[in-house]
C-alpha positions as MATLAB code, in Angstrom:
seq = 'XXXXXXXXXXXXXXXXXXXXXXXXXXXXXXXXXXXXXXXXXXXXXXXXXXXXXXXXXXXXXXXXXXXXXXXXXXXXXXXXXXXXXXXXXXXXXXXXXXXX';
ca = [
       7.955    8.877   16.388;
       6.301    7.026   13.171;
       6.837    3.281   13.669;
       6.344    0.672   10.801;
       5.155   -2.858   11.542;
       5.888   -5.795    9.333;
       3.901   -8.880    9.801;
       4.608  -12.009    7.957;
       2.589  -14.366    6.914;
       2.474  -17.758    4.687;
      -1.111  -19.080    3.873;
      -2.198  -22.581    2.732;
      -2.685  -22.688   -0.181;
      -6.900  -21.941   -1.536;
      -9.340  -20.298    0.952;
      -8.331  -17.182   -1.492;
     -11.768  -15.481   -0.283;
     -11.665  -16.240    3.277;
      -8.406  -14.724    3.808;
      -8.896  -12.018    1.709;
     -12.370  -11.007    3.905;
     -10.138  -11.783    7.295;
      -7.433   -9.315    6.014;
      -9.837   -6.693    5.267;
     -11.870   -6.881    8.557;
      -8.363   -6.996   10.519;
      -7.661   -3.610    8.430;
     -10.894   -2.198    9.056;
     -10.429   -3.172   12.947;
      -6.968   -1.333   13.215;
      -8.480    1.700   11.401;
     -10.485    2.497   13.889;
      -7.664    2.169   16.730;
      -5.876    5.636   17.974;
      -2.610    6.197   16.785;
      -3.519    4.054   13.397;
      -1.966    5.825   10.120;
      -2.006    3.383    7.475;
      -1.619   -0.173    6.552;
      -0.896   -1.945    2.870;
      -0.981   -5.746    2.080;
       1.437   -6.823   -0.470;
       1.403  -10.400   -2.049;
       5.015  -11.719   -3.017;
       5.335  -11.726   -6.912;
       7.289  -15.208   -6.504;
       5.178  -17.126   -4.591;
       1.575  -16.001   -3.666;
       1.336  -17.809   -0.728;
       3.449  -15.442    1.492;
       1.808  -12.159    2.820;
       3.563   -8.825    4.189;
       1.079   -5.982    5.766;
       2.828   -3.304    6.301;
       1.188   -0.930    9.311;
       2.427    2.689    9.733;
       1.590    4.051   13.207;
       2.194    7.453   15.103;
       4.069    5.673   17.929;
       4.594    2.036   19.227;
       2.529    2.293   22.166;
      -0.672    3.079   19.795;
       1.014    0.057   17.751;
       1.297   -2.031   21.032;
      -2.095   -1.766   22.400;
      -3.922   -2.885   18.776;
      -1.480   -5.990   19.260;
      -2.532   -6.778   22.601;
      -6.133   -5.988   22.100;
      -8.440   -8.639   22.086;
     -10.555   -7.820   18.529;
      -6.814   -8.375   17.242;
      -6.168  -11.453   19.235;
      -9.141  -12.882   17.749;
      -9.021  -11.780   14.113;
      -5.393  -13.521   14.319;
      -6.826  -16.807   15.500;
      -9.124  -16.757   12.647;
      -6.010  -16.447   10.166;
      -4.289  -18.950   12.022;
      -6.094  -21.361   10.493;
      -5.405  -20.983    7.222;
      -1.584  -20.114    7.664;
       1.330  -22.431    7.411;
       3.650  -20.983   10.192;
       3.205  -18.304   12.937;
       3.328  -14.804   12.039;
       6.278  -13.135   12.095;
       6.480   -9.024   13.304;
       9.390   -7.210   12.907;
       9.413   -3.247   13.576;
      10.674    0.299   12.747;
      11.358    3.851   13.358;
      10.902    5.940   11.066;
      14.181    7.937   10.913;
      17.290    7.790   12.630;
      16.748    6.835   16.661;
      18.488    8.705   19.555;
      21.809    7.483   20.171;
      21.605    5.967   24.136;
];
């Protein structure tokens, strides 16, 4: 089942370029993982600081193992540095879920 993946961030603010080039090698680094559909990067309209990718995967296992992989591990400590706060995740099914 299709899961989404929201991840959070707020950036310092400048470093415009670095970030930018981070976010598109992270991108290029989860294209390349199985179960990888899609990803988008939005920038908040009200204040440019905060960042929301938005990953689209065929299942969360394929999600789970780019999170746990180490390329990702260290592409996130190299946005670390120019973040505010932690990243946040939050995740979805696409569609209505088996009732337990």
């Amino acid at each position: 089942m299709l899961v989404k993946i929201f991840i959070k961030r707020r950036f310092k603010k400048g470093k415009v370029k670095e970030i930018n080039a981070l976010l598109r090698d992270f991108r290029s680094g989860a294209m390349t993982q199985a179960g990888y559909v899609s990803g988008e990067t939005l920038v908040s309209h009200d204040d440019p600081q905060n960042v929301l990718v938005i990953g689209t995967w065929q299942d969360m296992d394929s999600w789970l193992a780019w999170k746990n992989n180490q390329r990702r591990k260290d592409f996130e400590a190299m946005l670390e540095v120019y973040q505010e706060g932690p990243t946040e995740y939050e995740a979805y099914v696409l569609g209505i879920p088996p009732q337990p």
